[in-house]
């Protein structure tokens, strides 16, 4: 069975600090992996995706994620947090890249001055 | 590119009435559309997957007679919540994906519809 685990439902960082949001997945077939961001009362915006090419993926707004097969991880990072990064972040897996997305529980990122 | 529009953004209705939510892909042809439900401070739960011109595939536990999905064209899918009750109150989000091209199988999401049933 496929699943996604996001460690830490809430993460709080200072403005300018490193952002690290953790995601581990389970998939019986090579996965496609995604990070989405959701602002209050809005839909999801795609931050970045891994689709079996380069393991280090760069996305929008300065975010990047690294696919580590040995660790079954796809952690999201940003070198310097900005106040506007405060939002809910979802990691998702698409087993074999076949359309269906399985979401993690989400991590709420708070950024304080 | 790849913009998905969802309407309405917020709807309040009386218990027992039906509500229709529209999901449109504005600048691409969406061969597949998805409907999700999100409870407060929780993740997205897939309700159903619909392909243009065919019946939707519902996830286990989702009542197909309660949540009617129509995907009549490559740019429009609708979700109708029939005989809505307060427990149907939730945030409903649609997404759309295309079958070919660089964005193949990437899901693009609408802004969501907040349904409140009184």
PDB file of C-alpha atoms in Angstrom:
ATOM      1  CA  UNK A   1       0.000   0.000   0.000  1.00  0.00           C
ATOM      2  CA  UNK A   2       1.102   3.506  -0.719  1.00  0.00           C
ATOM      3  CA  UNK A   3       1.256   6.142   1.989  1.00  0.00           C
ATOM      4  CA  UNK A   4       2.828   9.429   2.930  1.00  0.00           C
ATOM      5  CA  UNK A   5       4.006  10.478   6.370  1.00  0.00           C
ATOM      6  CA  UNK A   6       4.759  14.080   7.172  1.00  0.00           C
ATOM      7  CA  UNK A   7       6.704  14.391  10.402  1.00  0.00           C
ATOM      8  CA  UNK A   8       5.536  17.359  12.426  1.00  0.00           C
ATOM      9  CA  UNK A   9       2.070  18.775  11.991  1.00  0.00           C
ATOM     10  CA  UNK A  10       3.378  22.202  13.003  1.00  0.00           C
ATOM     11  CA  UNK A  11       6.755  23.751  12.305  1.00  0.00           C
ATOM     12  CA  UNK A  12       7.741  27.203  13.479  1.00  0.00           C
ATOM     13  CA  UNK A  13      10.804  29.083  12.254  1.00  0.00           C
ATOM     14  CA  UNK A  14      12.168  32.589  12.470  1.00  0.00           C
ATOM     15  CA  UNK A  15      12.214  34.790   9.423  1.00  0.00           C
ATOM     16  CA  UNK A  16      15.482  34.158   7.597  1.00  0.00           C
ATOM     17  CA  UNK A  17      15.999  30.713   9.128  1.00  0.00           C
ATOM     18  CA  UNK A  18      16.195  27.422   7.290  1.00  0.00           C
ATOM     19  CA  UNK A  19      12.911  25.705   6.528  1.00  0.00           C
ATOM     20  CA  UNK A  20      12.855  21.902   6.644  1.00  0.00           C
ATOM     21  CA  UNK A  21       9.604  20.012   6.200  1.00  0.00           C
ATOM     22  CA  UNK A  22       9.876  16.258   6.349  1.00  0.00           C
ATOM     23  CA  UNK A  23       8.134  13.732   4.135  1.00  0.00           C
ATOM     24  CA  UNK A  24       8.551   9.975   3.964  1.00  0.00           C
ATOM     25  CA  UNK A  25       6.678   7.795   1.547  1.00  0.00           C
ATOM     26  CA  UNK A  26       5.851   4.196   0.987  1.00  0.00           C
ATOM     27  CA  UNK A  27       5.300   2.907  -2.515  1.00  0.00           C
ATOM     28  CA  UNK A  28       5.518  -0.520  -4.087  1.00  0.00           C
ATOM     29  CA  UNK A  29       6.363   0.993  -7.475  1.00  0.00           C
ATOM     30  CA  UNK A  30       8.638   3.894  -8.448  1.00  0.00           C
ATOM     31  CA  UNK A  31       6.801   6.968  -7.249  1.00  0.00           C
ATOM     32  CA  UNK A  32       6.226  10.444  -8.476  1.00  0.00           C
ATOM     33  CA  UNK A  33       6.405  12.853  -5.537  1.00  0.00           C
ATOM     34  CA  UNK A  34       4.961  16.297  -5.064  1.00  0.00           C
ATOM     35  CA  UNK A  35       4.892  19.173  -2.647  1.00  0.00           C
ATOM     36  CA  UNK A  36       1.881  21.459  -2.629  1.00  0.00           C
ATOM     37  CA  UNK A  37       1.229  24.620  -0.618  1.00  0.00           C
ATOM     38  CA  UNK A  38      -2.188  25.748   0.572  1.00  0.00           C
ATOM     39  CA  UNK A  39      -2.992  29.215   1.834  1.00  0.00           C
ATOM     40  CA  UNK A  40      -6.105  29.723   3.991  1.00  0.00           C
ATOM     41  CA  UNK A  41      -9.379  29.079   2.172  1.00  0.00           C
ATOM     42  CA  UNK A  42      -7.590  28.376  -1.081  1.00  0.00           C
ATOM     43  CA  UNK A  43      -6.820  25.390  -3.228  1.00  0.00           C
ATOM     44  CA  UNK A  44      -3.411  23.797  -3.603  1.00  0.00           C
ATOM     45  CA  UNK A  45      -0.532  25.239  -5.545  1.00  0.00           C
ATOM     46  CA  UNK A  46       2.180  22.976  -6.904  1.00  0.00           C
ATOM     47  CA  UNK A  47       5.584  23.844  -5.431  1.00  0.00           C
ATOM     48  CA  UNK A  48       7.655  21.158  -7.101  1.00  0.00           C
ATOM     49  CA  UNK A  49       7.588  17.609  -8.357  1.00  0.00           C
ATOM     50  CA  UNK A  50       9.876  14.623  -8.724  1.00  0.00           C
ATOM     51  CA  UNK A  51       9.189  12.438 -11.733  1.00  0.00           C
ATOM     52  CA  UNK A  52      12.195  10.108 -11.846  1.00  0.00           C
ATOM     53  CA  UNK A  53      14.662  12.547 -13.384  1.00  0.00           C
ATOM     54  CA  UNK A  54      17.079  14.591 -11.236  1.00  0.00           C
ATOM     55  CA  UNK A  55      16.878  13.703  -7.548  1.00  0.00           C
ATOM     56  CA  UNK A  56      17.310  17.313  -6.445  1.00  0.00           C
ATOM     57  CA  UNK A  57      14.274  19.241  -7.555  1.00  0.00           C
ATOM     58  CA  UNK A  58      13.952  22.994  -7.520  1.00  0.00           C
ATOM     59  CA  UNK A  59      10.548  24.585  -7.258  1.00  0.00           C
ATOM     60  CA  UNK A  60       8.941  27.954  -6.992  1.00  0.00           C
ATOM     61  CA  UNK A  61       9.532  30.537  -4.264  1.00  0.00           C
ATOM     62  CA  UNK A  62      13.029  29.230  -3.506  1.00  0.00           C
ATOM     63  CA  UNK A  63      11.946  25.797  -2.335  1.00  0.00           C
ATOM     64  CA  UNK A  64      13.698  22.593  -3.249  1.00  0.00           C
ATOM     65  CA  UNK A  65      13.429  18.934  -2.328  1.00  0.00           C
ATOM     66  CA  UNK A  66      15.681  15.927  -2.630  1.00  0.00           C
ATOM     67  CA  UNK A  67      14.478  12.453  -3.467  1.00  0.00           C
ATOM     68  CA  UNK A  68      16.381   9.846  -1.451  1.00  0.00           C
ATOM     69  CA  UNK A  69      15.323   6.374  -2.408  1.00  0.00           C
ATOM     70  CA  UNK A  70      17.390   4.663   0.291  1.00  0.00           C
ATOM     71  CA  UNK A  71      15.621   6.726   2.942  1.00  0.00           C
ATOM     72  CA  UNK A  72      12.250   6.817   1.147  1.00  0.00           C
ATOM     73  CA  UNK A  73      12.239  10.527   1.818  1.00  0.00           C
ATOM     74  CA  UNK A  74      11.395  13.706  -0.068  1.00  0.00           C
ATOM     75  CA  UNK A  75      12.051  16.514   2.395  1.00  0.00           C
ATOM     76  CA  UNK A  76      11.283  20.108   1.450  1.00  0.00           C
ATOM     77  CA  UNK A  77      13.775  22.853   2.229  1.00  0.00           C
ATOM     78  CA  UNK A  78      14.238  26.575   1.795  1.00  0.00           C
ATOM     79  CA  UNK A  79      17.430  28.326   2.909  1.00  0.00           C
ATOM     80  CA  UNK A  80      15.769  31.448   4.274  1.00  0.00           C
ATOM     81  CA  UNK A  81      12.162  31.658   5.435  1.00  0.00           C
ATOM     82  CA  UNK A  82       9.980  34.602   4.538  1.00  0.00           C
ATOM     83  CA  UNK A  83       6.832  35.701   6.307  1.00  0.00           C
ATOM     84  CA  UNK A  84       4.858  34.929   3.164  1.00  0.00           C
ATOM     85  CA  UNK A  85       5.885  31.260   3.408  1.00  0.00           C
ATOM     86  CA  UNK A  86       3.474  30.747   6.310  1.00  0.00           C
ATOM     87  CA  UNK A  87       0.957  28.210   5.001  1.00  0.00           C
ATOM     88  CA  UNK A  88      -0.006  24.549   5.015  1.00  0.00           C
ATOM     89  CA  UNK A  89       2.293  22.235   3.063  1.00  0.00           C
ATOM     90  CA  UNK A  90       1.270  18.864   1.710  1.00  0.00           C
ATOM     91  CA  UNK A  91       3.499  16.101   0.437  1.00  0.00           C
ATOM     92  CA  UNK A  92       1.884  13.677  -1.997  1.00  0.00           C
ATOM     93  CA  UNK A  93       2.837  10.494  -3.790  1.00  0.00           C
ATOM     94  CA  UNK A  94       1.596   9.200  -7.107  1.00  0.00           C
ATOM     95  CA  UNK A  95       2.539   5.531  -7.337  1.00  0.00           C
ATOM     96  CA  UNK A  96       4.060   4.848 -10.719  1.00  0.00           C
ATOM     97  CA  UNK A  97       3.055   8.312 -11.835  1.00  0.00           C
ATOM     98  CA  UNK A  98      -0.451   7.147 -12.552  1.00  0.00           C
ATOM     99  CA  UNK A  99      -2.447  10.225 -11.753  1.00  0.00           C
ATOM    100  CA  UNK A 100      -3.916   9.296  -8.374  1.00  0.00           C
ATOM    101  CA  UNK A 101      -2.442  11.332  -5.529  1.00  0.00           C
ATOM    102  CA  UNK A 102      -2.121  10.203  -1.955  1.00  0.00           C
ATOM    103  CA  UNK A 103      -1.607  13.093   0.419  1.00  0.00           C
ATOM    104  CA  UNK A 104       0.178  13.339   3.711  1.00  0.00           C
ATOM    105  CA  UNK A 105      -1.572  14.919   6.675  1.00  0.00           C
ATOM    106  CA  UNK A 106       0.056  18.275   6.055  1.00  0.00           C
ATOM    107  CA  UNK A 107       2.483  20.492   7.957  1.00  0.00           C
ATOM    108  CA  UNK A 108       1.540  23.973   9.025  1.00  0.00           C
ATOM    109  CA  UNK A 109       4.505  26.314   8.743  1.00  0.00           C
ATOM    110  CA  UNK A 110       4.567  29.399  10.930  1.00  0.00           C
ATOM    111  CA  UNK A 111       7.168  32.105  10.358  1.00  0.00           C
ATOM    112  CA  UNK A 112       7.759  34.632  13.106  1.00  0.00           C
ATOM    113  CA  UNK A 113       9.761  37.849  13.016  1.00  0.00           C
TER     114      UNK A 113
ATOM    115  CA  UNK B   1      -0.970  28.204 -17.866  1.00  0.00           C
ATOM    116  CA  UNK B   2      -2.868  25.249 -16.342  1.00  0.00           C
ATOM    117  CA  UNK B   3      -5.509  27.259 -14.521  1.00  0.00           C
ATOM    118  CA  UNK B   4      -8.449  25.568 -12.856  1.00  0.00           C
ATOM    119  CA  UNK B   5     -11.459  27.610 -11.869  1.00  0.00           C
ATOM    120  CA  UNK B   6     -13.943  26.438  -9.267  1.00  0.00           C
ATOM    121  CA  UNK B   7     -17.313  28.028  -8.640  1.00  0.00           C
ATOM    122  CA  UNK B   8     -18.818  29.013  -6.300  1.00  0.00           C
ATOM    123  CA  UNK B   9     -16.117  29.696  -3.734  1.00  0.00           C
ATOM    124  CA  UNK B  10     -18.626  29.656  -0.882  1.00  0.00           C
ATOM    125  CA  UNK B  11     -22.177  28.406  -0.696  1.00  0.00           C
ATOM    126  CA  UNK B  12     -24.658  28.282   2.146  1.00  0.00           C
ATOM    127  CA  UNK B  13     -27.762  26.168   1.738  1.00  0.00           C
ATOM    128  CA  UNK B  14     -30.618  24.746   3.729  1.00  0.00           C
ATOM    129  CA  UNK B  15     -30.684  21.123   4.761  1.00  0.00           C
ATOM    130  CA  UNK B  16     -32.359  18.964   2.137  1.00  0.00           C
ATOM    131  CA  UNK B  17     -31.448  21.091  -0.857  1.00  0.00           C
ATOM    132  CA  UNK B  18     -28.983  20.196  -3.595  1.00  0.00           C
ATOM    133  CA  UNK B  19     -25.865  22.145  -4.430  1.00  0.00           C
ATOM    134  CA  UNK B  20     -23.861  22.081  -7.646  1.00  0.00           C
ATOM    135  CA  UNK B  21     -20.166  22.936  -7.761  1.00  0.00           C
ATOM    136  CA  UNK B  22     -18.410  23.585 -11.069  1.00  0.00           C
ATOM    137  CA  UNK B  23     -14.794  22.903 -11.939  1.00  0.00           C
ATOM    138  CA  UNK B  24     -13.375  24.266 -15.169  1.00  0.00           C
ATOM    139  CA  UNK B  25      -9.975  23.974 -16.793  1.00  0.00           C
ATOM    140  CA  UNK B  26      -9.512  27.356 -18.409  1.00  0.00           C
ATOM    141  CA  UNK B  27      -6.520  26.896 -20.668  1.00  0.00           C
ATOM    142  CA  UNK B  28      -6.121  23.176 -21.195  1.00  0.00           C
ATOM    143  CA  UNK B  29      -8.150  20.093 -21.895  1.00  0.00           C
ATOM    144  CA  UNK B  30      -8.597  18.060 -18.758  1.00  0.00           C
ATOM    145  CA  UNK B  31      -8.973  14.412 -19.587  1.00  0.00           C
ATOM    146  CA  UNK B  32      -9.254  13.585 -15.901  1.00  0.00           C
ATOM    147  CA  UNK B  33     -10.727  15.561 -13.043  1.00  0.00           C
ATOM    148  CA  UNK B  34     -10.673  14.757  -9.365  1.00  0.00           C
ATOM    149  CA  UNK B  35     -12.879  15.772  -6.458  1.00  0.00           C
ATOM    150  CA  UNK B  36     -11.531  15.998  -2.947  1.00  0.00           C
ATOM    151  CA  UNK B  37     -13.024  16.769   0.413  1.00  0.00           C
ATOM    152  CA  UNK B  38     -11.072  18.486   3.143  1.00  0.00           C
ATOM    153  CA  UNK B  39     -12.149  18.738   6.760  1.00  0.00           C
ATOM    154  CA  UNK B  40     -10.795  21.544   8.922  1.00  0.00           C
ATOM    155  CA  UNK B  41      -7.079  21.210   9.593  1.00  0.00           C
ATOM    156  CA  UNK B  42      -6.950  17.878   7.816  1.00  0.00           C
ATOM    157  CA  UNK B  43      -5.601  16.557   4.579  1.00  0.00           C
ATOM    158  CA  UNK B  44      -7.406  16.067   1.308  1.00  0.00           C
ATOM    159  CA  UNK B  45      -9.449  12.927   0.870  1.00  0.00           C
ATOM    160  CA  UNK B  46     -10.082  11.813  -2.688  1.00  0.00           C
ATOM    161  CA  UNK B  47     -13.778  11.341  -3.313  1.00  0.00           C
ATOM    162  CA  UNK B  48     -13.860  10.393  -6.960  1.00  0.00           C
ATOM    163  CA  UNK B  49     -12.036  10.443 -10.264  1.00  0.00           C
ATOM    164  CA  UNK B  50     -13.823  11.333 -13.460  1.00  0.00           C
ATOM    165  CA  UNK B  51     -12.776  10.946 -17.061  1.00  0.00           C
ATOM    166  CA  UNK B  52     -14.458  12.913 -19.785  1.00  0.00           C
ATOM    167  CA  UNK B  53     -17.458  11.093 -21.200  1.00  0.00           C
ATOM    168  CA  UNK B  54     -17.463   8.231 -18.738  1.00  0.00           C
ATOM    169  CA  UNK B  55     -18.824   7.494 -15.298  1.00  0.00           C
ATOM    170  CA  UNK B  56     -16.865   8.640 -12.295  1.00  0.00           C
ATOM    171  CA  UNK B  57     -14.939   6.195 -10.159  1.00  0.00           C
ATOM    172  CA  UNK B  58     -15.751   6.696  -6.497  1.00  0.00           C
ATOM    173  CA  UNK B  59     -13.480   5.921  -3.592  1.00  0.00           C
ATOM    174  CA  UNK B  60     -14.566   3.430  -1.013  1.00  0.00           C
ATOM    175  CA  UNK B  61     -17.061   4.894   1.419  1.00  0.00           C
ATOM    176  CA  UNK B  62     -18.213   7.727  -0.839  1.00  0.00           C
ATOM    177  CA  UNK B  63     -21.894   7.564  -1.707  1.00  0.00           C
ATOM    178  CA  UNK B  64     -22.265   7.927  -5.448  1.00  0.00           C
ATOM    179  CA  UNK B  65     -25.953   8.773  -5.177  1.00  0.00           C
ATOM    180  CA  UNK B  66     -25.139  11.495  -2.696  1.00  0.00           C
ATOM    181  CA  UNK B  67     -22.287  13.041  -4.613  1.00  0.00           C
ATOM    182  CA  UNK B  68     -23.159  13.123  -8.297  1.00  0.00           C
ATOM    183  CA  UNK B  69     -20.269  13.811 -10.627  1.00  0.00           C
ATOM    184  CA  UNK B  70     -20.584  14.740 -14.266  1.00  0.00           C
ATOM    185  CA  UNK B  71     -17.663  15.267 -16.630  1.00  0.00           C
ATOM    186  CA  UNK B  72     -19.480  16.174 -19.825  1.00  0.00           C
ATOM    187  CA  UNK B  73     -16.656  17.966 -21.605  1.00  0.00           C
ATOM    188  CA  UNK B  74     -12.875  18.240 -21.542  1.00  0.00           C
ATOM    189  CA  UNK B  75     -13.084  21.509 -19.637  1.00  0.00           C
ATOM    190  CA  UNK B  76     -15.951  21.032 -17.191  1.00  0.00           C
ATOM    191  CA  UNK B  77     -16.793  18.715 -14.349  1.00  0.00           C
ATOM    192  CA  UNK B  78     -19.553  19.225 -11.824  1.00  0.00           C
ATOM    193  CA  UNK B  79     -20.146  17.847  -8.351  1.00  0.00           C
ATOM    194  CA  UNK B  80     -23.715  17.899  -7.075  1.00  0.00           C
ATOM    195  CA  UNK B  81     -24.297  17.309  -3.407  1.00  0.00           C
ATOM    196  CA  UNK B  82     -27.839  15.980  -3.287  1.00  0.00           C
ATOM    197  CA  UNK B  83     -30.141  16.444  -0.300  1.00  0.00           C
ATOM    198  CA  UNK B  84     -27.371  18.133   1.629  1.00  0.00           C
ATOM    199  CA  UNK B  85     -27.207  17.787   5.395  1.00  0.00           C
ATOM    200  CA  UNK B  86     -25.055  19.569   7.970  1.00  0.00           C
ATOM    201  CA  UNK B  87     -22.559  16.700   8.005  1.00  0.00           C
ATOM    202  CA  UNK B  88     -21.865  17.431   4.334  1.00  0.00           C
ATOM    203  CA  UNK B  89     -20.477  20.811   5.311  1.00  0.00           C
ATOM    204  CA  UNK B  90     -16.870  20.833   4.223  1.00  0.00           C
ATOM    205  CA  UNK B  91     -14.308  22.282   1.832  1.00  0.00           C
ATOM    206  CA  UNK B  92     -14.537  20.664  -1.585  1.00  0.00           C
ATOM    207  CA  UNK B  93     -11.605  20.958  -3.972  1.00  0.00           C
ATOM    208  CA  UNK B  94     -11.330  19.853  -7.564  1.00  0.00           C
ATOM    209  CA  UNK B  95      -8.254  19.222  -9.640  1.00  0.00           C
ATOM    210  CA  UNK B  96      -7.631  18.519 -13.283  1.00  0.00           C
ATOM    211  CA  UNK B  97      -4.918  16.828 -15.256  1.00  0.00           C
ATOM    212  CA  UNK B  98      -4.094  16.343 -18.908  1.00  0.00           C
ATOM    213  CA  UNK B  99      -3.251  13.113 -20.648  1.00  0.00           C
ATOM    214  CA  UNK B 100      -0.282  14.277 -22.666  1.00  0.00           C
ATOM    215  CA  UNK B 101       2.464  16.843 -22.839  1.00  0.00           C
ATOM    216  CA  UNK B 102       5.059  17.948 -20.323  1.00  0.00           C
ATOM    217  CA  UNK B 103       2.389  18.393 -17.660  1.00  0.00           C
ATOM    218  CA  UNK B 104       1.008  14.919 -18.150  1.00  0.00           C
ATOM    219  CA  UNK B 105      -0.538  13.500 -15.001  1.00  0.00           C
ATOM    220  CA  UNK B 106       0.207  16.615 -12.953  1.00  0.00           C
ATOM    221  CA  UNK B 107      -2.860  17.712 -11.020  1.00  0.00           C
ATOM    222  CA  UNK B 108      -3.785  21.386 -11.026  1.00  0.00           C
ATOM    223  CA  UNK B 109      -6.130  22.468  -8.293  1.00  0.00           C
ATOM    224  CA  UNK B 110      -9.052  24.824  -8.077  1.00  0.00           C
ATOM    225  CA  UNK B 111      -9.397  27.288  -5.227  1.00  0.00           C
ATOM    226  CA  UNK B 112     -12.012  25.177  -3.472  1.00  0.00           C
ATOM    227  CA  UNK B 113     -15.649  25.582  -2.461  1.00  0.00           C
ATOM    228  CA  UNK B 114     -16.706  25.950   1.131  1.00  0.00           C
ATOM    229  CA  UNK B 115     -20.118  24.388   1.647  1.00  0.00           C
ATOM    230  CA  UNK B 116     -22.103  25.224   4.749  1.00  0.00           C
ATOM    231  CA  UNK B 117     -25.373  23.366   5.239  1.00  0.00           C
ATOM    232  CA  UNK B 118     -27.745  24.881   7.788  1.00  0.00           C
TER     233      UNK B 118
END
